[in-house]
Amino acid sequence: MNYQDILHSQKEFFNTQKTKNVKFRKMYLEKLRDLIIQNENLLYEAIDKDFGKSQFETYVTEISFVLKDIDYYLKNLNSLSKPKKVTTNLANQIATSKIHSEPLGCTLIIGAWNYPYQLSLSPLIASIAAGNCCILKPSEIAENTMKAMAKIINENFPPEYIYAVEGGVDETTEILKLKFDKIFFTGSTKVGKIVYKAAAEHLTPVTLELGGKSPVIVTKEANIEVAAKRIVWGKFLNAGQTCVAPDYILVEESVKEQFLEILRKYIEEFKYESNSEQYTRIINKKNFERLTQLINPQKVYFGGNFNEENLYIEPTILDNVNWEDDVMQDEIFGPILPVISFTNFHQALNSILELEKPLSAYIFTNNNEEKNLFTQKLSFGGGCINDVVMHLGNDNLPFGGVGNSGMGSYHGKFGFETFSHQKAILDRATWGEPDLKYPPYSENKIKWIKKLL
């Protein structure tokens, strides 16, 4: 199908004003929810074919997120879409002032492969809730999940409202030539720059959800047992193929050996074995080869084994790592965890400050001064104190990057706002207006203007 024709039909449909009706939006949100539940087994089978993800992990990290997003908007859409009354200043009296959230129009959502359902469907749900039409382009790297989503959407939604595109780089390149009212992209910084450049040709607003090297700081004031357990879970979830996964650890030298031993203990306890339900394989051979080249055998503290036949990389801890090592140059996006020790907390923060702003950052400590310094001094998209990854699970927090890790945010009301325009309306009375702003001007009028303004 011609993408220009699809977009044209969506623009025409949007102009009918049907998508602005809250009942219409809720009807299709409910339909999508029902389709996801009805096709749950199809979704499980597809993601298992792509990279061996278990039903448990798929539900916890993908399906439940999507269903929760739909439930949030079904419960809150009336209040989110209702015009918000704000204060009217003295100079504009007598009047009322309101902010109207209106849909942007026709949106393009480009999803990522690592959490293919969550990172494609969650933005789509926010776009629907805000009243837009949408073309969805799931990642072709997770080919089977792309096909599953396209099948569900294209067989059940009118293409002039929502349409899912199958294909790879060529198809995405063609779509990006078109003029959308909003583009939402999740992926690498490198591709994000390409998307941003294409959007600039049409002055299309863009939300970029990118990544970066997300640090974890572990100080001697931390609960070392809890820190190690939570870091192991968050790092090796989805075999490290998570944009907010801990990328590297800065641990205080005095507790490093104890900390490393507990990391080892939990990796063994969680049984991240080849073909186990607790562990996912690497998405493809290209990423497998990239990751295995980052494992320096001289610095392996634990793990380091891999099997190309089933794209398995054992959870690997690297010790005595320095900032010049290959593993510290770019986001790892895999089950390799470098550890760097520090003796001065301020210097550790300064080391992070010298790098690009990450999507997430984490600290484990029970020292309030260290918590405050971490929060105030470092710039990052979002994060946790004494946990990792879990900030994504709170609908009341925005999720997004800053600087090199992205721009814009979503989840909950923030997703609704991302796909909406905040239109300002001043409604003035036609009586009781002073003559101050109209000519002829006078010294007396300027005195009053200065008091009013």
XYZ file of C-alpha atoms in Angstrom:
453
model
C 0.000 0.000 0.000
C 1.224 3.511 -0.803
C 2.228 5.287 2.423
C 1.314 8.696 1.041
C -2.205 7.401 0.331
C -2.528 6.009 3.859
C -1.415 9.280 5.397
C -3.739 11.250 3.119
C -6.677 9.076 4.147
C -5.749 9.579 7.805
C -5.624 13.355 7.366
C -9.062 13.281 5.780
C -10.421 11.081 8.562
C -8.901 13.297 11.252
C -10.626 16.294 9.674
C -14.004 14.637 10.222
C -13.455 15.448 13.934
C -14.467 11.905 14.961
C -11.245 11.214 16.864
C -11.831 14.235 19.080
C -14.826 12.523 20.621
C -13.795 10.986 23.967
C -16.280 8.127 23.584
C -14.717 7.292 20.208
C -11.243 7.156 21.752
C -12.415 4.968 24.623
C -14.173 2.602 22.231
C -10.942 1.925 20.349
C -8.860 1.710 23.518
C -11.250 -0.963 24.765
C -11.058 -2.714 21.410
C -7.257 -2.759 21.527
C -7.340 -4.079 25.097
C -9.685 -6.897 24.090
C -7.556 -7.766 21.060
C -4.394 -7.980 23.151
C -6.090 -10.317 25.624
C -7.625 -12.444 22.847
C -4.291 -12.698 21.013
C -2.068 -13.163 24.050
C -0.826 -16.576 22.908
C 0.002 -15.206 19.455
C 2.060 -12.456 21.100
C 3.867 -14.962 23.333
C 4.696 -17.237 20.407
C 6.021 -14.372 18.289
C 8.356 -12.983 20.932
C 9.615 -16.464 21.783
C 10.574 -16.935 18.130
C 12.377 -13.601 18.072
C 14.556 -14.030 21.166
C 13.291 -16.745 23.428
C 11.458 -14.579 25.918
C 9.334 -16.475 28.439
C 5.615 -15.903 28.930
C 6.275 -14.756 32.494
C 8.791 -12.091 31.502
C 6.743 -11.050 28.463
C 3.670 -10.506 30.603
C 5.507 -8.698 33.412
C 7.605 -6.397 31.216
C 5.356 -5.981 28.179
C 1.718 -7.098 28.187
C 0.956 -5.868 31.698
C 2.465 -2.460 30.887
C 0.293 -2.108 27.806
C -2.900 -3.205 29.558
C -2.128 -0.902 32.478
C -1.684 2.023 30.071
C -5.091 1.353 28.525
C -6.736 1.103 31.944
C -5.131 4.388 32.988
C -6.563 6.274 30.025
C -9.987 4.661 30.292
C -10.157 5.856 33.897
C -8.631 9.296 33.371
C -9.464 10.345 29.820
C -12.484 12.440 30.781
C -10.457 14.586 33.177
C -7.365 14.708 30.931
C -9.353 15.959 27.930
C -11.471 18.440 29.870
C -10.472 22.111 29.356
C -8.471 23.388 32.345
C -9.487 26.729 33.773
C -6.602 29.010 34.779
C -6.365 32.412 36.427
C -6.997 35.474 34.275
C -4.675 38.396 34.936
C -5.945 41.881 35.826
C -5.217 43.397 32.404
C -7.512 40.877 30.709
C -10.511 41.248 32.980
C -13.412 40.654 32.583
C -12.686 37.197 31.065
C -12.126 33.520 31.628
C -8.986 31.649 30.559
C -8.804 27.967 29.679
C -6.307 25.492 28.259
C -7.767 23.052 25.736
C -5.869 19.824 24.996
C -6.373 19.102 21.324
C -4.928 16.203 19.292
C -1.999 17.023 17.045
C -3.396 15.131 14.064
C -1.589 12.314 12.243
C 1.264 10.696 14.157
C 4.093 8.334 13.292
C 5.365 5.942 15.952
C 8.591 4.029 15.327
C 9.041 1.273 17.913
C 12.101 -0.559 19.231
C 12.893 -4.278 19.152
C 14.040 -4.928 22.721
C 10.565 -4.576 24.265
C 8.643 -4.703 20.995
C 5.108 -4.686 22.422
C 5.605 -2.138 25.169
C 7.699 0.285 23.103
C 5.325 0.195 20.121
C 1.920 -0.117 21.739
C 2.365 2.188 24.749
C 3.037 5.250 22.571
C 0.198 4.136 20.265
C -2.172 3.989 23.239
C -1.167 7.511 24.303
C -1.687 8.737 20.734
C -5.169 7.170 20.586
C -6.058 8.602 24.001
C -5.059 12.076 22.856
C -7.314 11.768 19.781
C -4.864 11.248 16.916
C -4.661 9.035 13.860
C -1.498 6.953 13.685
C 0.865 4.999 11.477
C 2.809 2.497 13.584
C 6.166 1.139 12.432
C 7.310 -1.681 14.748
C 10.964 -2.691 14.598
C 11.801 -5.194 11.873
C 14.675 -6.578 13.971
C 12.081 -8.445 16.062
C 10.416 -9.683 12.885
C 7.818 -12.024 14.356
C 6.491 -9.515 16.864
C 6.314 -6.931 14.073
C 4.164 -9.310 12.028
C 1.958 -10.160 15.024
C 1.249 -6.501 15.803
C 0.612 -5.685 12.147
C -1.825 -8.589 11.872
C -3.785 -7.576 14.976
C -3.963 -3.898 14.031
C -4.511 -4.099 10.300
C -7.214 -6.774 10.546
C -9.181 -4.902 13.195
C -8.687 -1.150 12.728
C -9.592 1.009 9.737
C -6.351 2.069 7.972
C -7.571 5.657 7.770
C -7.401 5.659 11.575
C -4.575 3.288 12.587
C -2.257 1.354 10.325
C 0.825 -0.781 11.068
C 3.652 -0.915 8.533
C 5.827 -3.993 8.086
C 9.329 -3.688 6.660
C 12.812 -2.436 7.385
C 15.076 0.525 6.751
C 13.768 1.184 3.228
C 10.160 1.376 4.377
C 11.041 3.586 7.349
C 13.054 5.893 5.113
C 10.085 6.323 2.756
C 7.670 7.004 5.604
C 9.990 9.637 7.095
C 9.751 11.653 3.875
C 6.096 12.359 4.657
C 4.735 15.271 6.660
C 3.316 14.104 9.989
C 2.003 16.185 12.865
C 4.124 14.264 15.379
C 6.877 11.646 15.266
C 7.647 9.420 18.255
C 10.827 7.339 17.997
C 12.376 4.804 20.350
C 15.833 3.478 19.542
C 19.492 4.364 19.311
C 20.954 7.856 19.402
C 22.448 7.274 15.952
C 19.086 6.532 14.330
C 17.417 9.198 16.472
C 19.545 11.827 14.726
C 18.355 10.533 11.325
C 14.714 10.726 12.451
C 15.211 14.211 13.879
C 16.816 15.431 10.663
C 13.968 14.045 8.553
C 11.376 15.642 10.852
C 13.129 19.015 10.603
C 12.338 19.137 6.872
C 8.649 19.513 7.789
C 9.078 21.228 11.185
C 7.444 18.148 12.719
C 7.660 17.939 16.518
C 9.547 14.873 17.707
C 9.805 12.804 20.860
C 13.028 10.796 20.963
C 13.401 7.976 23.484
C 17.053 7.021 23.186
C 19.561 5.539 25.645
C 23.067 5.950 26.970
C 25.393 4.552 29.596
C 23.215 4.482 32.708
C 25.414 4.391 35.828
C 24.856 2.767 39.216
C 26.686 4.122 42.233
C 27.117 1.855 45.251
C 28.619 3.517 48.321
C 29.796 2.035 51.614
C 26.601 3.486 53.143
C 24.441 1.135 51.049
C 22.708 -2.082 52.019
C 25.111 -4.175 49.946
C 22.938 -7.293 49.919
C 19.867 -5.446 48.637
C 21.937 -3.442 46.145
C 23.484 -6.529 44.579
C 20.186 -8.413 44.339
C 18.317 -5.545 42.700
C 21.163 -4.704 40.323
C 21.488 -8.314 39.135
C 17.759 -8.461 38.409
C 17.648 -5.092 36.614
C 20.835 -5.640 34.619
C 20.151 -9.158 33.351
C 16.442 -8.690 32.752
C 15.952 -9.316 29.017
C 19.650 -10.288 28.907
C 20.624 -6.666 29.472
C 18.781 -5.531 26.345
C 16.968 -2.780 28.244
C 17.426 0.943 27.617
C 17.311 1.744 31.354
C 19.404 -1.228 32.484
C 22.414 -0.459 34.681
C 25.233 -0.035 32.168
C 28.158 0.082 34.603
C 28.779 0.207 38.343
C 30.817 2.667 40.367
C 31.377 0.993 43.736
C 33.242 2.373 46.727
C 36.570 0.589 47.052
C 36.103 -0.412 50.698
C 33.043 -2.570 49.889
C 33.950 -3.700 46.372
C 35.078 -7.257 47.132
C 32.054 -7.937 49.328
C 29.778 -6.459 46.688
C 31.281 -8.510 43.851
C 30.840 -11.745 45.783
C 27.174 -11.004 46.430
C 26.675 -10.147 42.742
C 28.110 -13.565 41.907
C 25.846 -15.223 44.468
C 22.654 -13.787 42.979
C 23.619 -14.496 39.383
C 24.086 -18.146 40.337
C 20.917 -18.190 42.449
C 18.762 -16.741 39.652
C 19.959 -19.485 37.267
C 20.533 -17.439 34.119
C 21.306 -20.527 32.084
C 21.055 -21.148 28.360
C 17.454 -21.792 27.283
C 16.098 -21.163 30.797
C 12.841 -19.277 31.387
C 14.738 -16.763 33.501
C 16.947 -15.636 30.652
C 16.608 -14.294 27.130
C 18.931 -14.844 24.198
C 20.563 -12.011 22.245
C 18.318 -10.714 19.462
C 20.592 -11.544 16.498
C 24.088 -12.534 15.414
C 25.167 -8.956 14.726
C 24.481 -7.898 18.304
C 25.928 -11.153 19.632
C 29.238 -10.511 17.867
C 29.317 -6.883 18.989
C 28.829 -7.911 22.617
C 31.303 -10.788 22.715
C 34.017 -8.458 21.416
C 33.490 -6.303 24.528
C 34.368 -9.176 26.883
C 38.032 -8.856 27.819
C 39.024 -12.295 29.210
C 41.696 -10.642 31.367
C 39.048 -8.670 33.237
C 36.326 -11.282 33.680
C 35.419 -11.631 37.353
C 32.463 -13.893 36.657
C 30.920 -15.438 33.552
C 32.342 -14.677 30.138
C 31.033 -17.804 28.425
C 28.882 -17.667 25.316
C 27.365 -19.886 22.639
C 26.869 -18.525 19.148
C 24.564 -21.367 18.098
C 21.756 -20.244 20.424
C 22.949 -16.621 20.802
C 23.559 -17.101 24.526
C 25.883 -14.868 26.514
C 26.357 -15.723 30.162
C 25.882 -12.865 32.635
C 29.356 -11.400 32.832
C 30.987 -9.149 35.418
C 34.142 -7.294 34.404
C 36.448 -6.055 37.198
C 39.328 -3.574 37.202
C 37.740 -1.726 34.307
C 38.951 1.759 33.367
C 37.258 4.539 31.434
C 39.365 3.878 28.308
C 38.267 0.257 27.891
C 36.138 -0.587 24.843
C 33.240 -1.622 27.071
C 33.051 1.939 28.446
C 32.838 3.761 25.114
C 29.180 3.173 24.187
C 25.980 1.804 25.688
C 26.470 -1.953 26.178
C 22.884 -3.132 25.715
C 23.683 -6.678 26.763
C 24.550 -8.901 29.760
C 27.996 -7.430 30.461
C 28.468 -5.441 33.665
C 31.702 -3.446 34.099
C 32.722 -2.480 37.634
C 34.886 0.535 38.469
C 35.911 1.348 42.033
C 36.170 4.799 43.593
C 37.429 6.252 46.864
C 35.968 9.748 46.598
C 32.209 10.160 46.113
C 32.506 13.659 44.595
C 35.051 12.435 42.057
C 32.717 9.575 41.122
C 29.941 12.073 40.392
C 32.348 14.229 38.378
C 33.336 11.195 36.281
C 29.693 10.698 35.322
C 29.302 14.404 34.582
C 32.054 14.189 31.966
C 29.976 11.738 29.912
C 26.798 12.321 27.897
C 23.618 12.632 29.970
C 22.213 9.112 30.432
C 18.623 7.958 30.169
C 18.738 6.647 33.744
C 20.969 6.769 36.805
C 20.863 4.905 40.092
C 22.418 5.109 43.534
C 22.444 2.729 46.477
C 23.084 4.487 49.771
C 21.410 5.263 53.077
C 23.289 8.545 53.396
C 20.954 11.491 52.821
C 23.762 13.833 51.785
C 24.854 11.380 49.078
C 21.252 11.018 47.907
C 20.881 14.793 47.637
C 24.183 15.265 45.798
C 23.266 12.502 43.344
C 19.869 14.060 42.641
C 21.025 17.666 42.416
C 24.382 17.306 40.670
C 23.696 14.713 37.956
C 21.471 15.292 34.933
C 19.675 12.206 33.601
C 16.251 11.214 32.296
C 15.014 9.490 35.443
C 16.166 6.972 37.976
C 15.965 5.418 41.415
C 17.520 5.620 44.844
C 18.114 2.126 46.255
C 16.613 0.394 43.232
C 16.978 0.147 39.452
C 14.537 0.209 36.510
C 11.420 0.351 38.713
C 10.707 4.053 38.132
C 9.179 2.969 34.807
C 6.351 1.285 36.684
C 4.887 4.493 38.134
C 2.356 6.160 35.803
C 2.693 9.370 37.788
C 6.340 9.789 36.756
C 7.371 10.970 33.275
C 9.638 8.641 31.310
C 12.079 10.197 28.881
C 15.643 11.274 28.289
C 17.629 14.483 28.325
C 20.393 15.666 26.016
C 21.925 12.726 24.159
C 19.484 10.281 25.764
C 16.427 11.871 24.194
C 13.811 14.581 24.380
C 10.211 14.573 25.501
C 8.501 12.085 27.786
C 5.462 9.843 28.113
C 3.587 7.446 30.459
C 0.330 8.447 32.100
C -0.694 12.078 31.701
C 2.720 12.834 30.197
C 1.938 10.573 27.226
C -1.380 12.330 26.720
C 0.383 15.703 26.769
C 3.098 14.476 24.382
C 0.484 13.753 21.710
C -1.580 16.891 22.408
C -1.347 20.603 21.749
C -2.145 22.859 24.687
C -4.360 25.494 23.084
C -4.873 28.726 25.027
C -8.316 30.388 24.930
C -9.193 33.776 26.445
C -12.957 34.393 26.507
C -13.643 38.073 27.229
C -16.822 39.846 28.103
C -18.038 42.589 25.734
C -18.759 45.041 28.525
C -16.892 46.793 31.323
C -13.643 47.393 29.399
C -11.568 50.495 30.327
C -10.296 52.660 27.481
C -6.654 52.426 28.505
C -5.182 50.462 25.583
C -6.822 52.494 22.817
C -5.428 55.692 21.245
C -4.987 58.497 21.795
C -2.287 57.715 24.389
C -1.567 59.958 27.350
C 0.658 60.290 30.386
C -2.253 59.325 32.593
C -2.894 56.152 30.585
C 0.747 55.036 30.810
C 0.645 55.454 34.592
C -2.327 53.104 34.803
C -0.784 50.643 32.317
C 2.329 50.425 34.501
C 0.184 49.614 37.512
C -1.819 46.952 35.654
C 1.079 45.292 33.898
